[in-house]
Amino acid sequence: KPGEQKHSKEPSSLQCMHLAVVACGDRLEETLIMLKSAVLFSNRRLCFHIFAEDSLKPEFEKKLKEWPSSYTKKFEYNIYPITFSVGNAQEWKKLFKPCAAQRLFLPVILKDVDSLLYVDTDVLFLRPIDDIWHILKEFNSTQLAAMAPEHEIPKIGWYSRFARHPYYGTTGVNSGVMLMNLTRIRSTQFKNSLIPSGLSWEEMLYPLYQKYKNYITWGDQDLLNIIFYFNPECLYVFPCQWNYRPDHCMYGSNCKGAEEEGVSILHGNRGVYHDDKQPTFKALYEVIRDFPFEDNLFQSLYYPLQSKFLDTVHTLCGRIPQVFLKQIEKTMKKVYENRVIVYLGANHRY
């Protein structure tokens, strides 16, 4: 089938859920904590595609090899250099945050991958990746990517107030969590503001950047908003609990999906894992970072998290701890039940 992995030495990658991340500068630890959260809860095998500066490659390899075998057997990984196939590489590299524009080139670089989930380094999974991976099956015949809205309320959203370029919908979309059918992206001719006929994804990127570079603030995310403004039928919009950011609670709770179901994917943008402005986000990051792999999830992850949350109730985000805890509690119960069933089943054979 088009886009499937063809490497005979890696047959398992055919069944993989593909996860891509771009790490430059000081993002090594953040990326490893994100990958750890993915491995802790996911069910199916994972294929990690890590795009990193050359200086970070040996560090990634060293740290990943230190993980216990009970977890390393759940994934395989490749580390790639930072490359841009069209335009000025230095210009792309400096766009918004270092190397962030690399995500725009994933369809071009990962030619053997059919679909993948791209996430920023500051993302944490609070439930199995399997659950967001299922959204690929919900795409209609024209949809080839999925993202969450940048904001839930247009009157306080950034794009609706300040954008000087076209953007998707009424509030724009946030590209920190992006599900992509790469096969469809590679085969689609995209409508655009450059020429009357369609352009392929790779043909469109650099001319689009040249046209709008004086008007964009958020780099590659703005370019994606421009692309899907002209091609709205290509985008599936998933709800805010799949890309939950400080904006969803720091001005009062405005993500209804998270209130009902709990946060599925936490996105700690604004650097909130590393300062004291949003202690609820920082608490989740630190507990997952410090969790010893082989320990009991409830004892060494969930209970410390509850304890840390008690210190955040004075903040707007901290007033709604159930939003952060609901999904992770549900996920841990499933992990525990599965292990008990496997254990009992193994004993039953003797």
mmCIF file with all atom_site columns, N, CA and C in Angstrom, residues 211-247:
data_model
loop_
_atom_site.group_PDB
_atom_site.id
_atom_site.type_symbol
_atom_site.label_atom_id
_atom_site.label_alt_id
_atom_site.label_comp_id
_atom_site.label_asym_id
_atom_site.label_entity_id
_atom_site.label_seq_id
_atom_site.pdbx_PDB_ins_code
_atom_site.Cartn_x
_atom_site.Cartn_y
_atom_site.Cartn_z
_atom_site.occupancy
_atom_site.B_iso_or_equiv
_atom_site.pdbx_formal_charge
_atom_site.auth_seq_id
_atom_site.auth_comp_id
_atom_site.auth_asym_id
_atom_site.auth_atom_id
_atom_site.pdbx_PDB_model_num
ATOM 1   N N  . LYS A 1 211 ? 5.858   34.989 0.760  1.00 0.00 ? 211 LYS A N  1
ATOM 2   C CA . LYS A 1 211 ? 4.751   35.944 0.616  1.00 0.00 ? 211 LYS A CA 1
ATOM 3   C C  . LYS A 1 211 ? 4.312   36.524 1.965  1.00 0.00 ? 211 LYS A C  1
ATOM 4   N N  . TYR A 1 212 ? 4.309   35.687 3.007  1.00 0.00 ? 212 TYR A N  1
ATOM 5   C CA . TYR A 1 212 ? 3.719   36.110 4.281  1.00 0.00 ? 212 TYR A CA 1
ATOM 6   C C  . TYR A 1 212 ? 4.730   36.344 5.412  1.00 0.00 ? 212 TYR A C  1
ATOM 7   N N  . LYS A 1 213 ? 6.037   36.244 5.123  1.00 0.00 ? 213 LYS A N  1
ATOM 8   C CA . LYS A 1 213 ? 7.012   36.244 6.220  1.00 0.00 ? 213 LYS A CA 1
ATOM 9   C C  . LYS A 1 213 ? 7.016   37.533 7.039  1.00 0.00 ? 213 LYS A C  1
ATOM 10  N N  . ASN A 1 214 ? 6.585   38.633 6.461  1.00 0.00 ? 214 ASN A N  1
ATOM 11  C CA . ASN A 1 214 ? 6.546   39.897 7.215  1.00 0.00 ? 214 ASN A CA 1
ATOM 12  C C  . ASN A 1 214 ? 5.282   40.041 8.061  1.00 0.00 ? 214 ASN A C  1
ATOM 13  N N  . TYR A 1 215 ? 4.381   39.068 7.962  1.00 0.00 ? 215 TYR A N  1
ATOM 14  C CA . TYR A 1 215 ? 3.097   39.167 8.670  1.00 0.00 ? 215 TYR A CA 1
ATOM 15  C C  . TYR A 1 215 ? 2.899   38.066 9.711  1.00 0.00 ? 215 TYR A C  1
ATOM 16  N N  . ILE A 1 216 ? 3.803   37.079 9.719  1.00 0.00 ? 216 ILE A N  1
ATOM 17  C CA . ILE A 1 216 ? 3.580   35.949 10.625 1.00 0.00 ? 216 ILE A CA 1
ATOM 18  C C  . ILE A 1 216 ? 4.343   36.136 11.938 1.00 0.00 ? 216 ILE A C  1
ATOM 19  N N  . THR A 1 217 ? 3.720   35.701 13.023 1.00 0.00 ? 217 THR A N  1
ATOM 20  C CA . THR A 1 217 ? 4.300   35.828 14.361 1.00 0.00 ? 217 THR A CA 1
ATOM 21  C C  . THR A 1 217 ? 4.725   34.480 14.911 1.00 0.00 ? 217 THR A C  1
ATOM 22  N N  . TRP A 1 218 ? 3.892   33.455 14.661 1.00 0.00 ? 218 TRP A N  1
ATOM 23  C CA . TRP A 1 218 ? 4.117   32.129 15.252 1.00 0.00 ? 218 TRP A CA 1
ATOM 24  C C  . TRP A 1 218 ? 4.704   31.134 14.257 1.00 0.00 ? 218 TRP A C  1
ATOM 25  N N  . GLY A 1 219 ? 5.440   31.665 13.293 1.00 0.00 ? 219 GLY A N  1
ATOM 26  C CA . GLY A 1 219 ? 6.231   30.822 12.394 1.00 0.00 ? 219 GLY A CA 1
ATOM 27  C C  . GLY A 1 219 ? 5.436   29.785 11.632 1.00 0.00 ? 219 GLY A C  1
ATOM 28  N N  . ASP A 1 220 ? 5.876   28.523 11.770 1.00 0.00 ? 220 ASP A N  1
ATOM 29  C CA . ASP A 1 220 ? 5.291   27.423 10.998 1.00 0.00 ? 220 ASP A CA 1
ATOM 30  C C  . ASP A 1 220 ? 3.813   27.226 11.317 1.00 0.00 ? 220 ASP A C  1
ATOM 31  N N  . GLN A 1 221 ? 3.392   27.528 12.554 1.00 0.00 ? 221 GLN A N  1
ATOM 32  C CA . GLN A 1 221 ? 1.960   27.408 12.885 1.00 0.00 ? 221 GLN A CA 1
ATOM 33  C C  . GLN A 1 221 ? 1.140   28.370 12.042 1.00 0.00 ? 221 GLN A C  1
ATOM 34  N N  . ASP A 1 222 ? 1.649   29.573 11.830 1.00 0.00 ? 222 ASP A N  1
ATOM 35  C CA . ASP A 1 222 ? 0.944   30.547 10.993 1.00 0.00 ? 222 ASP A CA 1
ATOM 36  C C  . ASP A 1 222 ? 0.855   30.044 9.549  1.00 0.00 ? 222 ASP A C  1
ATOM 37  N N  . LEU A 1 223 ? 1.932   29.437 9.058  1.00 0.00 ? 223 LEU A N  1
ATOM 38  C CA . LEU A 1 223 ? 1.905   28.903 7.690  1.00 0.00 ? 223 LEU A CA 1
ATOM 39  C C  . LEU A 1 223 ? 0.862   27.796 7.559  1.00 0.00 ? 223 LEU A C  1
ATOM 40  N N  . LEU A 1 224 ? 0.755   26.947 8.565  1.00 0.00 ? 224 LEU A N  1
ATOM 41  C CA . LEU A 1 224 ? -0.268  25.891 8.540  1.00 0.00 ? 224 LEU A CA 1
ATOM 42  C C  . LEU A 1 224 ? -1.663  26.500 8.559  1.00 0.00 ? 224 LEU A C  1
ATOM 43  N N  . ASN A 1 225 ? -1.861  27.557 9.333  1.00 0.00 ? 225 ASN A N  1
ATOM 44  C CA . ASN A 1 225 ? -3.156  28.235 9.350  1.00 0.00 ? 225 ASN A CA 1
ATOM 45  C C  . ASN A 1 225 ? -3.496  28.828 7.991  1.00 0.00 ? 225 ASN A C  1
ATOM 46  N N  . ILE A 1 226 ? -2.491  29.388 7.337  1.00 0.00 ? 226 ILE A N  1
ATOM 47  C CA . ILE A 1 226 ? -2.714  29.948 5.994  1.00 0.00 ? 226 ILE A CA 1
ATOM 48  C C  . ILE A 1 226 ? -3.092  28.836 5.018  1.00 0.00 ? 226 ILE A C  1
ATOM 49  N N  . ILE A 1 227 ? -2.363  27.706 5.076  1.00 0.00 ? 227 ILE A N  1
ATOM 50  C CA . ILE A 1 227 ? -2.649  26.575 4.180  1.00 0.00 ? 227 ILE A CA 1
ATOM 51  C C  . ILE A 1 227 ? -4.083  26.090 4.358  1.00 0.00 ? 227 ILE A C  1
ATOM 52  N N  . PHE A 1 228 ? -4.513  25.923 5.611  1.00 0.00 ? 228 PHE A N  1
ATOM 53  C CA . PHE A 1 228 ? -5.849  25.369 5.839  1.00 0.00 ? 228 PHE A CA 1
ATOM 54  C C  . PHE A 1 228 ? -6.957  26.424 5.732  1.00 0.00 ? 228 PHE A C  1
ATOM 55  N N  . TYR A 1 229 ? -6.598  27.691 5.736  1.00 0.00 ? 229 TYR A N  1
ATOM 56  C CA . TYR A 1 229 ? -7.569  28.733 5.381  1.00 0.00 ? 229 TYR A CA 1
ATOM 57  C C  . TYR A 1 229 ? -8.010  28.537 3.936  1.00 0.00 ? 229 TYR A C  1
ATOM 58  N N  . PHE A 1 230 ? -7.046  28.258 3.065  1.00 0.00 ? 230 PHE A N  1
ATOM 59  C CA . PHE A 1 230 ? -7.357  28.052 1.636  1.00 0.00 ? 230 PHE A CA 1
ATOM 60  C C  . PHE A 1 230 ? -7.865  26.645 1.339  1.00 0.00 ? 230 PHE A C  1
ATOM 61  N N  . ASN A 1 231 ? -7.657  25.716 2.277  1.00 0.00 ? 231 ASN A N  1
ATOM 62  C CA . ASN A 1 231 ? -8.068  24.316 2.072  1.00 0.00 ? 231 ASN A CA 1
ATOM 63  C C  . ASN A 1 231 ? -8.793  23.777 3.310  1.00 0.00 ? 231 ASN A C  1
ATOM 64  N N  . PRO A 1 232 ? -9.883  24.430 3.720  1.00 0.00 ? 232 PRO A N  1
ATOM 65  C CA . PRO A 1 232 ? -10.545 24.029 4.974  1.00 0.00 ? 232 PRO A CA 1
ATOM 66  C C  . PRO A 1 232 ? -11.087 22.602 4.942  1.00 0.00 ? 232 PRO A C  1
ATOM 67  N N  . GLU A 1 233 ? -11.403 22.115 3.763  1.00 0.00 ? 233 GLU A N  1
ATOM 68  C CA . GLU A 1 233 ? -11.954 20.757 3.640  1.00 0.00 ? 233 GLU A CA 1
ATOM 69  C C  . GLU A 1 233 ? -10.909 19.686 3.970  1.00 0.00 ? 233 GLU A C  1
ATOM 70  N N  . CYS A 1 234 ? -9.644  20.086 4.041  1.00 0.00 ? 234 CYS A N  1
ATOM 71  C CA . CYS A 1 234 ? -8.556  19.132 4.307  1.00 0.00 ? 234 CYS A CA 1
ATOM 72  C C  . CYS A 1 234 ? -8.301  18.926 5.805  1.00 0.00 ? 234 CYS A C  1
ATOM 73  N N  . LEU A 1 235 ? -8.949  19.730 6.643  1.00 0.00 ? 235 LEU A N  1
ATOM 74  C CA . LEU A 1 235 ? -8.623  19.682 8.074  1.00 0.00 ? 235 LEU A CA 1
ATOM 75  C C  . LEU A 1 235 ? -9.758  19.094 8.907  1.00 0.00 ? 235 LEU A C  1
ATOM 76  N N  . TYR A 1 236 ? -9.380  18.194 9.794  1.00 0.00 ? 236 TYR A N  1
ATOM 77  C CA . TYR A 1 236 ? -10.275 17.662 10.827 1.00 0.00 ? 236 TYR A CA 1
ATOM 78  C C  . TYR A 1 236 ? -9.925  18.407 12.113 1.00 0.00 ? 236 TYR A C  1
ATOM 79  N N  . VAL A 1 237 ? -10.909 18.976 12.781 1.00 0.00 ? 237 VAL A N  1
ATOM 80  C CA . VAL A 1 237 ? -10.645 19.714 14.020 1.00 0.00 ? 237 VAL A CA 1
ATOM 81  C C  . VAL A 1 237 ? -11.054 18.856 15.205 1.00 0.00 ? 237 VAL A C  1
ATOM 82  N N  . PHE A 1 238 ? -10.073 18.489 16.046 1.00 0.00 ? 238 PHE A N  1
ATOM 83  C CA . PHE A 1 238 ? -10.432 17.716 17.237 1.00 0.00 ? 238 PHE A CA 1
ATOM 84  C C  . PHE A 1 238 ? -10.544 18.640 18.447 1.00 0.00 ? 238 PHE A C  1
ATOM 85  N N  . PRO A 1 239 ? -11.250 18.218 19.497 1.00 0.00 ? 239 PRO A N  1
ATOM 86  C CA . PRO A 1 239 ? -11.563 19.120 20.603 1.00 0.00 ? 239 PRO A CA 1
ATOM 87  C C  . PRO A 1 239 ? -10.370 19.424 21.506 1.00 0.00 ? 239 PRO A C  1
ATOM 88  N N  . CYS A 1 240 ? -10.551 20.460 22.321 1.00 0.00 ? 240 CYS A N  1
ATOM 89  C CA . CYS A 1 240 ? -9.455  21.068 23.085 1.00 0.00 ? 240 CYS A CA 1
ATOM 90  C C  . CYS A 1 240 ? -8.800  20.144 24.102 1.00 0.00 ? 240 CYS A C  1
ATOM 91  N N  . GLN A 1 241 ? -9.481  19.088 24.561 1.00 0.00 ? 241 GLN A N  1
ATOM 92  C CA . GLN A 1 241 ? -8.840  18.207 25.546 1.00 0.00 ? 241 GLN A CA 1
ATOM 93  C C  . GLN A 1 241 ? -7.658  17.436 24.957 1.00 0.00 ? 241 GLN A C  1
ATOM 94  N N  . TRP A 1 242 ? -7.542  17.425 23.618 1.00 0.00 ? 242 TRP A N  1
ATOM 95  C CA . TRP A 1 242 ? -6.417  16.761 22.956 1.00 0.00 ? 242 TRP A CA 1
ATOM 96  C C  . TRP A 1 242 ? -5.218  17.697 22.785 1.00 0.00 ? 242 TRP A C  1
ATOM 97  N N  . ASN A 1 243 ? -5.352  18.939 23.170 1.00 0.00 ? 243 ASN A N  1
ATOM 98  C CA . ASN A 1 243 ? -4.242  19.903 23.106 1.00 0.00 ? 243 ASN A CA 1
ATOM 99  C C  . ASN A 1 243 ? -4.540  20.983 24.154 1.00 0.00 ? 243 ASN A C  1
ATOM 100 N N  . TYR A 1 244 ? -4.451  20.576 25.428 1.00 0.00 ? 244 TYR A N  1
ATOM 101 C CA . TYR A 1 244 ? -4.883  21.433 26.543 1.00 0.00 ? 244 TYR A CA 1
ATOM 102 C C  . TYR A 1 244 ? -3.726  22.300 27.014 1.00 0.00 ? 244 TYR A C  1
ATOM 103 N N  . ARG A 1 245 ? -3.912  23.624 26.898 1.00 0.00 ? 245 ARG A N  1
ATOM 104 C CA . ARG A 1 245 ? -2.853  24.581 27.209 1.00 0.00 ? 245 ARG A CA 1
ATOM 105 C C  . ARG A 1 245 ? -3.255  25.497 28.363 1.00 0.00 ? 245 ARG A C  1
ATOM 106 N N  . PRO A 1 246 ? -2.294  26.252 28.924 1.00 0.00 ? 246 PRO A N  1
ATOM 107 C CA . PRO A 1 246 ? -2.637  27.176 30.012 1.00 0.00 ? 246 PRO A CA 1
ATOM 108 C C  . PRO A 1 246 ? -3.785  28.115 29.669 1.00 0.00 ? 246 PRO A C  1
ATOM 109 N N  . ASP A 1 247 ? -3.901  28.492 28.389 1.00 0.00 ? 247 ASP A N  1
ATOM 110 C CA . ASP A 1 247 ? -4.998  29.392 27.975 1.00 0.00 ? 247 ASP A CA 1
ATOM 111 C C  . ASP A 1 247 ? -6.376  28.811 28.267 1.00 0.00 ? 247 ASP A C  1
#
